N, CA, C and O atoms as a Tinker XYZ file with bonds, in Angstrom:
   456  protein
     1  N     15.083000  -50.143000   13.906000    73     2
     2  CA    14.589000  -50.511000   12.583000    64     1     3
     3  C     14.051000  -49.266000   11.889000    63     2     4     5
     4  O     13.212000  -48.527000   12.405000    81     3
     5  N     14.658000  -49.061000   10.532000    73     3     6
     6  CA    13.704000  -47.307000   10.257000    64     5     7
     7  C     13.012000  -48.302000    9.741000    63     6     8     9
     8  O     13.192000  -49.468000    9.390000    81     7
     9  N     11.845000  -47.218000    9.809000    73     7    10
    10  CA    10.228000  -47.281000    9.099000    64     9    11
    11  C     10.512000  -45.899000    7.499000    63    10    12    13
    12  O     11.047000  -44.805000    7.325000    81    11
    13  N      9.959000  -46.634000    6.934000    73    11    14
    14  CA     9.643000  -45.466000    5.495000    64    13    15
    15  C      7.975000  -45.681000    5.455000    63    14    16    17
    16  O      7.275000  -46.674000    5.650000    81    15
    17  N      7.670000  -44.295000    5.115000    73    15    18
    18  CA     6.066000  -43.926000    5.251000    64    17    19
    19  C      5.883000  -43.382000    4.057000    63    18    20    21
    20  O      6.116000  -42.187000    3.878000    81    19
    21  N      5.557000  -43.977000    3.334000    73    19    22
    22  CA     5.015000  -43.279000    1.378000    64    21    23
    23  C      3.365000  -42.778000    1.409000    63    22    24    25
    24  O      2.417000  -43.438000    1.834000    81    23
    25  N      3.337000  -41.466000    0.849000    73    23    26
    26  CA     1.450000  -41.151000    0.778000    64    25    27
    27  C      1.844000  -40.260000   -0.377000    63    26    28    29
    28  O      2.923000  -40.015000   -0.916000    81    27
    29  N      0.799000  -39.924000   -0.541000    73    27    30
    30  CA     0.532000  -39.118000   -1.926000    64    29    31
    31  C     -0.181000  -40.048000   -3.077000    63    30    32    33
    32  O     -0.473000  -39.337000   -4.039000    81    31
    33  N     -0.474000  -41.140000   -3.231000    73    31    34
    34  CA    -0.799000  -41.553000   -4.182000    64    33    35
    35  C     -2.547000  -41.308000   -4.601000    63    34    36    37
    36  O     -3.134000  -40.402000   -4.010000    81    35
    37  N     -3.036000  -41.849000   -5.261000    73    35    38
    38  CA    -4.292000  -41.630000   -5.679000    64    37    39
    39  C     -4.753000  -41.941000   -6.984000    63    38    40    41
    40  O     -4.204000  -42.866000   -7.581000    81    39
    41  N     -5.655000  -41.324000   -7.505000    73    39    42
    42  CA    -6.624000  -41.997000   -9.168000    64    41    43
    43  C     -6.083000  -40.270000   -9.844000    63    42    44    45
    44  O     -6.055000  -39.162000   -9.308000    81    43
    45  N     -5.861000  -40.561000  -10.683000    73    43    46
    46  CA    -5.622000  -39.332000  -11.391000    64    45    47
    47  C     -6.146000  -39.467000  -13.174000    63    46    48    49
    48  O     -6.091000  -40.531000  -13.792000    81    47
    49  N     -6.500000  -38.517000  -13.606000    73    47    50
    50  CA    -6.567000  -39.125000  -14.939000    64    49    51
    51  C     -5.228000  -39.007000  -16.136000    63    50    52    53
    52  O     -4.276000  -38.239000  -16.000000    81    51
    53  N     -5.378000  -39.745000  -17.048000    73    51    54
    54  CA    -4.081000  -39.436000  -17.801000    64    53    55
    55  C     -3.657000  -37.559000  -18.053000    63    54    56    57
    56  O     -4.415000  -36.595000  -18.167000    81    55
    57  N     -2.308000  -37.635000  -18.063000    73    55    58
    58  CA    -1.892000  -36.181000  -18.234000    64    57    59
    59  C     -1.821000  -35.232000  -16.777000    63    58    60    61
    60  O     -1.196000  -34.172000  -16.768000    81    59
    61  N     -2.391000  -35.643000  -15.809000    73    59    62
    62  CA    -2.401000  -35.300000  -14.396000    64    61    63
    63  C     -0.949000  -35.577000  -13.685000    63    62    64    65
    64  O     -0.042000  -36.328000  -14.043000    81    63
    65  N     -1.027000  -34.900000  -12.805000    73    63    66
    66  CA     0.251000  -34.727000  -11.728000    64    65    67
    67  C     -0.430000  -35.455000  -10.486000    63    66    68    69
    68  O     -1.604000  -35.584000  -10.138000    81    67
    69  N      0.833000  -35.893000   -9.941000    73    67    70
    70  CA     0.810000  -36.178000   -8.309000    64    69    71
    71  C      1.997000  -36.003000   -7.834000    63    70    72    73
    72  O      2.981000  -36.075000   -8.569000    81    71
    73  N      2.094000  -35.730000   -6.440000    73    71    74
    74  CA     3.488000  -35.359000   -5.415000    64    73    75
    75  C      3.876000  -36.480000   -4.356000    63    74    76    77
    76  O      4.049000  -35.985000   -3.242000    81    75
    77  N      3.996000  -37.377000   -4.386000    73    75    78
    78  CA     4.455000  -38.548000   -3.462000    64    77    79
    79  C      5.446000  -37.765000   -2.581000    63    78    80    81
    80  O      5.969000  -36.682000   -2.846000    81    79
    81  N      5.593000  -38.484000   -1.541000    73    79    82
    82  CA     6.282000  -38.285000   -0.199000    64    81    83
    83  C      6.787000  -39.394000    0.036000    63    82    84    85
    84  O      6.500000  -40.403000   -0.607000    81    83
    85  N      7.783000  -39.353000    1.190000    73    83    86
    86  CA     8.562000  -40.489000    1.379000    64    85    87
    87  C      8.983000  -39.968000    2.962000    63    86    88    89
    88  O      9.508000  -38.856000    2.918000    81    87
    89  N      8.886000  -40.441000    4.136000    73    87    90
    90  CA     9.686000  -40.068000    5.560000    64    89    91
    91  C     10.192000  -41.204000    5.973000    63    90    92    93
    92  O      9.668000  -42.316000    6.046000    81    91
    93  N     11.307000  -40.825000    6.254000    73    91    94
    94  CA    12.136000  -41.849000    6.732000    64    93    95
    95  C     13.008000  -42.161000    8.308000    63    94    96    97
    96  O     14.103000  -41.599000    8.347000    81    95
    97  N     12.714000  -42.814000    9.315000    73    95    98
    98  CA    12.904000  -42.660000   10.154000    64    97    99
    99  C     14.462000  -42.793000   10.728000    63    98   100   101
   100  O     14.833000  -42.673000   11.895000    81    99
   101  N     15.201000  -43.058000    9.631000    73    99   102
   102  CA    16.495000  -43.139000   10.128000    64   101   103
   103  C     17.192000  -41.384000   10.741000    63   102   104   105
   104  O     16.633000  -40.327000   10.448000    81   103
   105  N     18.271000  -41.460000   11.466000    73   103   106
   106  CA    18.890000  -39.846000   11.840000    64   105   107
   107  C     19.659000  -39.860000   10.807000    63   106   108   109
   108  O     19.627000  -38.653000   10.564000    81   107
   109  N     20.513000  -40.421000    9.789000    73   107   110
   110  CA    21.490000  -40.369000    9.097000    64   109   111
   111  C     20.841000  -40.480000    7.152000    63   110   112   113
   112  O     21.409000  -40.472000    6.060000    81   111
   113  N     19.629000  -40.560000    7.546000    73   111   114
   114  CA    18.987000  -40.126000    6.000000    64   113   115
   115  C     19.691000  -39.763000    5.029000    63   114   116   117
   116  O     19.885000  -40.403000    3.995000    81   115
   117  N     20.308000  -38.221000    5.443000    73   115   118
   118  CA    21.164000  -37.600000    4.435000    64   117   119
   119  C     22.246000  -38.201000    3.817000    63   118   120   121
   120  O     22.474000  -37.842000    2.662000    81   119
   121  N     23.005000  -39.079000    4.346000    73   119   122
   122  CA    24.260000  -39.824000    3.774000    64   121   123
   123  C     23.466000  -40.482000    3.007000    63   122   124   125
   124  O     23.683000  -39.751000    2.041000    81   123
   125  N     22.630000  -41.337000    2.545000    73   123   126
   126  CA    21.964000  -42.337000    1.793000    64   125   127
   127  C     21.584000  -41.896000    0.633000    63   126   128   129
   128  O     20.906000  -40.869000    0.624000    81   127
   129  N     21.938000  -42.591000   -0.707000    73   127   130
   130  CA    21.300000  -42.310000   -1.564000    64   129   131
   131  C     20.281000  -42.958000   -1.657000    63   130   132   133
   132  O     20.354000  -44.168000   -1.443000    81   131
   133  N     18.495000  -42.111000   -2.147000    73   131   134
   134  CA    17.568000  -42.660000   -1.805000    64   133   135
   135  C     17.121000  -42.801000   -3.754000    63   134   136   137
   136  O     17.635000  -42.413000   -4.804000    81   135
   137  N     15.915000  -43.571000   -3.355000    73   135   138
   138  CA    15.259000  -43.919000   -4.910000    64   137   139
   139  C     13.800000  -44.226000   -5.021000    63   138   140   141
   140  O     13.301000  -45.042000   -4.246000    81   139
   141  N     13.160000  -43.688000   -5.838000    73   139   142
   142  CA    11.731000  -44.485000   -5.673000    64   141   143
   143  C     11.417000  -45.150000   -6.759000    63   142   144   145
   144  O     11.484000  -45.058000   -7.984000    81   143
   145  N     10.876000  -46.185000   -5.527000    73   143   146
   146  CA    10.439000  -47.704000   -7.082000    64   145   147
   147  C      9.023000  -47.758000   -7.196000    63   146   148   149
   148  O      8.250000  -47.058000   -6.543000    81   147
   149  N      8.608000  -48.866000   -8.300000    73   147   150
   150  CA     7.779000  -48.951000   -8.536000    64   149   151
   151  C      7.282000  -50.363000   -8.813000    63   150   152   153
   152  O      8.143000  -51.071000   -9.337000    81   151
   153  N      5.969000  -51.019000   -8.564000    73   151   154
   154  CA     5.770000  -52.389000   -9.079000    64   153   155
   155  C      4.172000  -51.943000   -9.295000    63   154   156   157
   156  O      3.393000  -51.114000   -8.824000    81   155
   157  N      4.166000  -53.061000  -10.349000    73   155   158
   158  CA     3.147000  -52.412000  -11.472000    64   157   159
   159  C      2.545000  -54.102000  -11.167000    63   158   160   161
   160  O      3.365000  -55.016000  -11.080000    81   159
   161  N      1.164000  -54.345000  -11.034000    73   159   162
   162  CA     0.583000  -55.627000  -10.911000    64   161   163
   163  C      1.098000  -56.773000  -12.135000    63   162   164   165
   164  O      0.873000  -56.790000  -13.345000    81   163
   165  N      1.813000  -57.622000  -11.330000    73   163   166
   166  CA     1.978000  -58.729000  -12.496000    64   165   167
   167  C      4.132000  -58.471000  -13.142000    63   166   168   169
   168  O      4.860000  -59.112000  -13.900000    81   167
   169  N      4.313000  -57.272000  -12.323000    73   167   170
   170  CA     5.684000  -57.424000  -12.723000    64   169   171
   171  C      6.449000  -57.087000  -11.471000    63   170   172   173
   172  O      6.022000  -57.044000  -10.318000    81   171
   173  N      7.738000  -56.843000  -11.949000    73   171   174
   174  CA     8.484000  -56.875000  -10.794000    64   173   175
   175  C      9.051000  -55.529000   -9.966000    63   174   176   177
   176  O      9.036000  -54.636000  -10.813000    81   175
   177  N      9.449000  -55.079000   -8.946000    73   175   178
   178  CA     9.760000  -53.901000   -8.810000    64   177   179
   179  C     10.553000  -53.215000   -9.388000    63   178   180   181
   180  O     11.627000  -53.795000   -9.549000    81   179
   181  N     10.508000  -52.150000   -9.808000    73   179   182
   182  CA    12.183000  -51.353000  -10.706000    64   181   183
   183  C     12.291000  -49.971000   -9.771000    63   182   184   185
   184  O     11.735000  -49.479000   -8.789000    81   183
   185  N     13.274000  -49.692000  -10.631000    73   183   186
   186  CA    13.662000  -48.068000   -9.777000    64   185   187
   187  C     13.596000  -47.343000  -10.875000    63   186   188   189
   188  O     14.168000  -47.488000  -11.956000    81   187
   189  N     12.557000  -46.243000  -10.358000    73   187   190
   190  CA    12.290000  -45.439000  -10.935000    64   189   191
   191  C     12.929000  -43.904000  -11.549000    63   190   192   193
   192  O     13.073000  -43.468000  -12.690000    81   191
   193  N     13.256000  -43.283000  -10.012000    73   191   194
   194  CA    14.506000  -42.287000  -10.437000    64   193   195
   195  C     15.113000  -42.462000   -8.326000    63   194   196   197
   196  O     14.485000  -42.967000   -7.395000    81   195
   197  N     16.330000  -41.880000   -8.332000    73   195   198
   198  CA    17.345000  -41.984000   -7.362000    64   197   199
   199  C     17.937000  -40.468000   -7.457000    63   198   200   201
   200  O     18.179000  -39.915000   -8.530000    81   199
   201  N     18.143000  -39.850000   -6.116000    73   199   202
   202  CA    18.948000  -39.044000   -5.818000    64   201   203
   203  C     19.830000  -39.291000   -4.554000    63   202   204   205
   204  O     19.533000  -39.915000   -3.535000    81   203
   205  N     21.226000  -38.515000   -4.939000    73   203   206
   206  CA    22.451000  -39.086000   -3.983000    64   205   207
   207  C     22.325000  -38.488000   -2.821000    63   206   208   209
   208  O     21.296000  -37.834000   -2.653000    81   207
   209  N     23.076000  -38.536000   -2.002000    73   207   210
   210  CA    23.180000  -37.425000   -0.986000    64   209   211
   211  C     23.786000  -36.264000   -1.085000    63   210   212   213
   212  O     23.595000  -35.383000   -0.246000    81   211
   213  N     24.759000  -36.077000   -2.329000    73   211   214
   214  CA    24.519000  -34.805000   -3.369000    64   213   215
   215  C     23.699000  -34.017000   -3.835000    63   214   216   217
   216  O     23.650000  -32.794000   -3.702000    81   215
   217  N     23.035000  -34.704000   -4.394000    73   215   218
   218  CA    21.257000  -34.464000   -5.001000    64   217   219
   219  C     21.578000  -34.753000   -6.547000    63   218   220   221
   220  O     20.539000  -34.586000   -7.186000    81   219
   221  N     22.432000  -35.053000   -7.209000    73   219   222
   222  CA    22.654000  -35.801000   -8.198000    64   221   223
   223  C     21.758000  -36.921000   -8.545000    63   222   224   225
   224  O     21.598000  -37.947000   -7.884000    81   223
   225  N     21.094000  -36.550000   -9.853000    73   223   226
   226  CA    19.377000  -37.508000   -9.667000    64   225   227
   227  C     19.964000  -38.807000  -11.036000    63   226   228   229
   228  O     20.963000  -38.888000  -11.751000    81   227
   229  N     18.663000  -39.675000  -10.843000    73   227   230
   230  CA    19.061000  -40.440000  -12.042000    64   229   231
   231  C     17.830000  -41.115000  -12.162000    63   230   232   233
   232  O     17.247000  -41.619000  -11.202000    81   231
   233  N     17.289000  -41.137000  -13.719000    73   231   234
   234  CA    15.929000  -41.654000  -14.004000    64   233   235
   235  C     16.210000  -42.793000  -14.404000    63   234   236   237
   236  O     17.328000  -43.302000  -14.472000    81   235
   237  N     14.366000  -43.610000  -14.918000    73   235   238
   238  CA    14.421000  -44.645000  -15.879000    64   237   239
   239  C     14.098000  -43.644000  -16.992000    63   238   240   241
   240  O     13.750000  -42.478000  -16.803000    81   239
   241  N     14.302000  -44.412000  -18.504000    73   239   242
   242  CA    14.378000  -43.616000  -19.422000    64   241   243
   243  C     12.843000  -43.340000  -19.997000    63   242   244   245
   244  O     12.526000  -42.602000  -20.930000    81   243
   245  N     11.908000  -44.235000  -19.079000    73   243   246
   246  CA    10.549000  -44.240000  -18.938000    64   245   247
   247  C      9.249000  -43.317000  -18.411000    63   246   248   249
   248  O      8.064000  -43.162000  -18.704000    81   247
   249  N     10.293000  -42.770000  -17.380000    73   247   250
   250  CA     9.688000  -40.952000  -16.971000    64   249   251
   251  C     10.645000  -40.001000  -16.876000    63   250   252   253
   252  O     10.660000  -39.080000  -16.059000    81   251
   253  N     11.685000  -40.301000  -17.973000    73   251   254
   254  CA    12.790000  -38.926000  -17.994000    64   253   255
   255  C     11.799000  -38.039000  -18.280000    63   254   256   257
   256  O     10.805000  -38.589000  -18.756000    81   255
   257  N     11.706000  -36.638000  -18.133000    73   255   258
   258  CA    11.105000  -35.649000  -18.547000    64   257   259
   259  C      9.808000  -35.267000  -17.515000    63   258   260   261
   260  O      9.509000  -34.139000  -17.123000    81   259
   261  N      9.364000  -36.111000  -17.305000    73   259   262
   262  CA     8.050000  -36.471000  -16.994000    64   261   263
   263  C      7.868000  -36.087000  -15.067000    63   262   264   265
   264  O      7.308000  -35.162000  -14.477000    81   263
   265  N      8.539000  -37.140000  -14.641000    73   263   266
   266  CA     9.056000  -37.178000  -13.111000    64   265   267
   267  C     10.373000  -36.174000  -12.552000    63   266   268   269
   268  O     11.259000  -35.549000  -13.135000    81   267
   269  N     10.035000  -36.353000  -11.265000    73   267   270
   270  CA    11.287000  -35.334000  -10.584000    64   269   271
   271  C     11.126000  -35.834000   -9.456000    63   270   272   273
   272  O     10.027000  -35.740000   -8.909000    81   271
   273  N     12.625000  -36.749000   -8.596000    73   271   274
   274  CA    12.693000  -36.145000   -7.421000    64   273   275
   275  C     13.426000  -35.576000   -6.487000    63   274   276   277
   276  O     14.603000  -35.370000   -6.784000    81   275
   277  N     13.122000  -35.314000   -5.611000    73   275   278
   278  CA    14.090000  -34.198000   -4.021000    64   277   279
   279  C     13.977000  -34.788000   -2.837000    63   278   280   281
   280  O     13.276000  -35.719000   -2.440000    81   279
   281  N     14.830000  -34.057000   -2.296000    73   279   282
   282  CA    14.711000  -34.516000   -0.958000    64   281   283
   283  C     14.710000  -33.470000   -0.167000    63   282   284   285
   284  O     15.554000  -32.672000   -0.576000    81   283
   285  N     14.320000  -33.198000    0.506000    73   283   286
   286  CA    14.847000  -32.939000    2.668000    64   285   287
   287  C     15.282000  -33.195000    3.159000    63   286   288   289
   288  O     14.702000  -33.987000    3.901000    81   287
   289  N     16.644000  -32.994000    3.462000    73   287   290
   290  CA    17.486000  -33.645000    4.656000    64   289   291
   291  C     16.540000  -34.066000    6.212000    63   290   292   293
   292  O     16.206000  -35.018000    6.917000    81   291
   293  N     16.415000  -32.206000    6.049000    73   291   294
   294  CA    16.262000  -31.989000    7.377000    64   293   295
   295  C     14.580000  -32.851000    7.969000    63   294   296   297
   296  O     14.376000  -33.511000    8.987000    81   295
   297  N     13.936000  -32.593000    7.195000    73   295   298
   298  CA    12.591000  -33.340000    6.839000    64   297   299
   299  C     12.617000  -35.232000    7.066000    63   298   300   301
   300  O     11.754000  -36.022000    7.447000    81   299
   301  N     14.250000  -35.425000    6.556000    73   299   302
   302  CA    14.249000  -37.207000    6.306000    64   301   303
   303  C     13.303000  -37.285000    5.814000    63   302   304   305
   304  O     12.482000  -37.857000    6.531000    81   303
   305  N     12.606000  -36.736000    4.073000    73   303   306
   306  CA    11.757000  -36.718000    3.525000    64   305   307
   307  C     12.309000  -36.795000    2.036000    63   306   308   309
   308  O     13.272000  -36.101000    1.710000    81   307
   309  N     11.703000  -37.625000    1.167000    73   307   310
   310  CA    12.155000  -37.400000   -0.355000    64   309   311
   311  C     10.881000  -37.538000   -0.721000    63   310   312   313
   312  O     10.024000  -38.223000   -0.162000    81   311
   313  N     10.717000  -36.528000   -2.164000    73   311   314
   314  CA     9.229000  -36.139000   -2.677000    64   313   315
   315  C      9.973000  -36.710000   -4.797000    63   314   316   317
   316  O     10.977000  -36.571000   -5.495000    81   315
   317  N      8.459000  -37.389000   -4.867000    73   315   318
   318  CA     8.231000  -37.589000   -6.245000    64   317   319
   319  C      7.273000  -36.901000   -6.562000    63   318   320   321
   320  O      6.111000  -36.948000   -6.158000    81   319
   321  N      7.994000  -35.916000   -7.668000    73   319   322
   322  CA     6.829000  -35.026000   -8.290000    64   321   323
   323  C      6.760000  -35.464000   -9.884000    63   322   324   325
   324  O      7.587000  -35.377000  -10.791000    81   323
   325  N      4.921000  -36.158000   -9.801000    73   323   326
   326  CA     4.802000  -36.632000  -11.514000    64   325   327
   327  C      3.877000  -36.076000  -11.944000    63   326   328   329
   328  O      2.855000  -35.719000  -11.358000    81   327
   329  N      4.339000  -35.899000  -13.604000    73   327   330
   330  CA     3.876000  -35.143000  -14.245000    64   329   331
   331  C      2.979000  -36.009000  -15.367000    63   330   332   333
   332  O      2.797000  -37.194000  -15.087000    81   331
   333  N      2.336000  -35.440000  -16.769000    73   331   334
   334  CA     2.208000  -36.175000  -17.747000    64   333   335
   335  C      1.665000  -37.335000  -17.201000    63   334   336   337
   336  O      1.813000  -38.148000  -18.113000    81   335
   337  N      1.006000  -38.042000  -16.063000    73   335   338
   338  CA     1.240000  -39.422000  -16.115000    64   337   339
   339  C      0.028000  -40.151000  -17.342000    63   338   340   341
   340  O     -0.990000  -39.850000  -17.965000    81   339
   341  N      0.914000  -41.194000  -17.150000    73   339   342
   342  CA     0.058000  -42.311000  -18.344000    64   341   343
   343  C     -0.669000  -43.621000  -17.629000    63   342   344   345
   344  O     -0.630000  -43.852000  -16.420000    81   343
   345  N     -1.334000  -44.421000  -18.620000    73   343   346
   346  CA    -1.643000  -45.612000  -17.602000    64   345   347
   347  C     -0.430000  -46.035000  -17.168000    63   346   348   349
   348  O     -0.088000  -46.090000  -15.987000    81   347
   349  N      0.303000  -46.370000  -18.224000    73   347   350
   350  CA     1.326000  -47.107000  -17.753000    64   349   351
   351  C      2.643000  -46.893000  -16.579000    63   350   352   353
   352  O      3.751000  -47.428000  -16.548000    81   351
   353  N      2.066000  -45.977000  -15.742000    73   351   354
   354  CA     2.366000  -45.555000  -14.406000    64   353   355
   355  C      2.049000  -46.107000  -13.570000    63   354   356   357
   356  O      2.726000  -46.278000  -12.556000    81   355
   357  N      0.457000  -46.718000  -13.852000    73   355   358
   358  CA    -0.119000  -47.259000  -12.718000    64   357   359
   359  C      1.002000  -48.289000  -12.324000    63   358   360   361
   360  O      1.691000  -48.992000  -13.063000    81   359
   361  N      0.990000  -48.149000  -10.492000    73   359   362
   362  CA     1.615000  -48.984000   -9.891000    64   361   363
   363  C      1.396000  -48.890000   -8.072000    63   362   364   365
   364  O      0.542000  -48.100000   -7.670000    81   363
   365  N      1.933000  -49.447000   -7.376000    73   363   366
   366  CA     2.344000  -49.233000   -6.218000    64   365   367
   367  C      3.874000  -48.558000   -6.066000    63   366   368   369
   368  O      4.831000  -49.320000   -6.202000    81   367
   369  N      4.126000  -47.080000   -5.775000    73   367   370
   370  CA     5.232000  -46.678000   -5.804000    64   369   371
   371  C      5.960000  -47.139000   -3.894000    63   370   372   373
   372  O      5.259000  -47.415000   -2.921000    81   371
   373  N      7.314000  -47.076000   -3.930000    73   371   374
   374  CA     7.908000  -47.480000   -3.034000    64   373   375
   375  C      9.028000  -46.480000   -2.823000    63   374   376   377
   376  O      9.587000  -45.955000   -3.786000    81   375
   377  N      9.406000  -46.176000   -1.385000    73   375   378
   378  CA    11.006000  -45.701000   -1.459000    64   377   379
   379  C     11.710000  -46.542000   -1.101000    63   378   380   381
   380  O     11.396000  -47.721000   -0.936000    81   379
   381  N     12.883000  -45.992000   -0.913000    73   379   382
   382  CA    13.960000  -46.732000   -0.099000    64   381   383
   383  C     15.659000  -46.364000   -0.719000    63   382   384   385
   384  O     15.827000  -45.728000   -1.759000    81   383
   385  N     16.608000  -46.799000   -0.018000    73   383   386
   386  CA    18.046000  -46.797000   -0.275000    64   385   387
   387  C     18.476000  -47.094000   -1.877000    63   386   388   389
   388  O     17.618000  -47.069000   -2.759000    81   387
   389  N     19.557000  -47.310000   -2.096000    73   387   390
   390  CA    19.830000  -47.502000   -3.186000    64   389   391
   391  C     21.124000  -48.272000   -2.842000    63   390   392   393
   392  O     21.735000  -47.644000   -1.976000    81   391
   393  N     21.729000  -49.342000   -3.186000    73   391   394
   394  CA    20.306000  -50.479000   -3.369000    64   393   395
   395  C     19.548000  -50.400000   -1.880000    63   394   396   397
   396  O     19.814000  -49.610000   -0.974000    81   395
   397  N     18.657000  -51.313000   -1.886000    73   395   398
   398  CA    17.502000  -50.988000   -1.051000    64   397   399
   399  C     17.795000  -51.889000    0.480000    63   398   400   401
   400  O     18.028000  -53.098000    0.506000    81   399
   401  N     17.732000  -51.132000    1.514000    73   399   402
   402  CA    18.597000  -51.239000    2.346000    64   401   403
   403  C     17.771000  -51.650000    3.085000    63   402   404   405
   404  O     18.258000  -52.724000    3.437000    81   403
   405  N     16.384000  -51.497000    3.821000    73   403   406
   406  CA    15.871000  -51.317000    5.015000    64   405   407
   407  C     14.320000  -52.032000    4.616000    63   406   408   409
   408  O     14.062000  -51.900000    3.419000    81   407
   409  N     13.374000  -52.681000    5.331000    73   407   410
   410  CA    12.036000  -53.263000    4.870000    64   409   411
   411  C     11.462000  -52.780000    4.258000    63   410   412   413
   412  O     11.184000  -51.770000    4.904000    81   411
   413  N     10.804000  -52.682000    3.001000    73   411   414
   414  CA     9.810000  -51.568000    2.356000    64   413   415
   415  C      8.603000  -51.783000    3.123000    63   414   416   417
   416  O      8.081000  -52.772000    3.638000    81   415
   417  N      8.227000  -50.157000    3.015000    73   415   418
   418  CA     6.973000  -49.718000    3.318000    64   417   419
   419  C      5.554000  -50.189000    2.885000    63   418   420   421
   420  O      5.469000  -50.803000    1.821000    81   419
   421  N      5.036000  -50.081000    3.224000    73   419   422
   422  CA     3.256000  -50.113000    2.550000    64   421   423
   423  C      3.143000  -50.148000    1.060000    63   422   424   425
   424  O      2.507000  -50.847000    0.271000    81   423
   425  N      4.428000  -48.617000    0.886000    73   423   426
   426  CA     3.910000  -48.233000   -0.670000    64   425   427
   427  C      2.463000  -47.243000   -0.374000    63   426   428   429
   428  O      1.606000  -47.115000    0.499000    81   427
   429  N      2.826000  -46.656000   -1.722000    73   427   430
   430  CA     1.222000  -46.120000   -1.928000    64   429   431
   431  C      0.592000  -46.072000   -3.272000    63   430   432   433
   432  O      1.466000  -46.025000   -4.138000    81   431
   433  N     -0.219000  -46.068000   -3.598000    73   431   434
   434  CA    -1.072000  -46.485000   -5.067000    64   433   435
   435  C     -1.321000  -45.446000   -5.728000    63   434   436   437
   436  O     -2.118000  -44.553000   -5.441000    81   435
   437  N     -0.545000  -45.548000   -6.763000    73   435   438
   438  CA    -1.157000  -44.632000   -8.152000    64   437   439
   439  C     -1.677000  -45.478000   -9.295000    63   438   440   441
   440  O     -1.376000  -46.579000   -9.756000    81   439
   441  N     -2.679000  -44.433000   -9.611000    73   439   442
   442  CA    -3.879000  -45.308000  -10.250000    64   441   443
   443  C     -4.435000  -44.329000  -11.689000    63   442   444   445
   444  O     -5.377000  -43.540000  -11.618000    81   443
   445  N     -3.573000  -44.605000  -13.037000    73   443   446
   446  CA    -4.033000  -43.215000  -13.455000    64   445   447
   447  C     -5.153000  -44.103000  -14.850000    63   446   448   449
   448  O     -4.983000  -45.181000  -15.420000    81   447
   449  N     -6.033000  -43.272000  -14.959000    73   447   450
   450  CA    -7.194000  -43.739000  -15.849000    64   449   451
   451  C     -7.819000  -42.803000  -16.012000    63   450   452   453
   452  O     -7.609000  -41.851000  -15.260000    81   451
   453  N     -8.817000  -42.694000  -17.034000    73   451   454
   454  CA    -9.888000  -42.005000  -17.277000    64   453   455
   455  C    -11.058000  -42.606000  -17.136000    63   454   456
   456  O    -12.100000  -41.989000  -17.357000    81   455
């Protein structure tokens, strides 16, 4: 069964950055295109941005500019790096496959306010 392990999250204030992480316990990581989602209290999960096993990325049109992410093969690690954030970030972010293949994780909490 892989396990996915998400950290990085935290309280940030608006306009602040955070670096999310993602490890993934599968050996074959790299073939997978991975994605990180998001669910925001009271709605439903979406996907946020996705990279292939190319590295060919793809956003929502909601943190184009804003967000970035990568991966590590070798790591079985994919990192969300956010920028600018707004409230309307706040959420529980998630990884996983694309579409989403394996149990989600914990998640981890971003929380942006002043």
């Amino acid at each position: 069964q892989v396990q996915l392990v998400e950290s990085g999250g935290g309280l940030v204030q608006p306009g602040g950055s955070l670096r999310l992480s993602c490890a993934a316990s599968t050996s074959i990581f790299s073939t997978y295109t991975m994605a990180w989602y998001r669910q925001a209290p009271g709605k439903e999960r979406e996907l946020v941005l996705s990279i292939s096993s190319g590295g060919g990325t793809n956003s929502a049109d909601s943190v184009k500019g804003r967000f970035a992410i990568s991966r590590d093969n070798a790591e079985k690690t994919v990192y969300l790096q956010m920028n600018n954030l707004k409230p309307e970030d706040t959420a529980v972010y998630y990884c996983n496959a694309v579409p989403p293949k394996w149990a989600w994780g914990q998640g981890t909490q971003v929380t942006v306010s002043s």
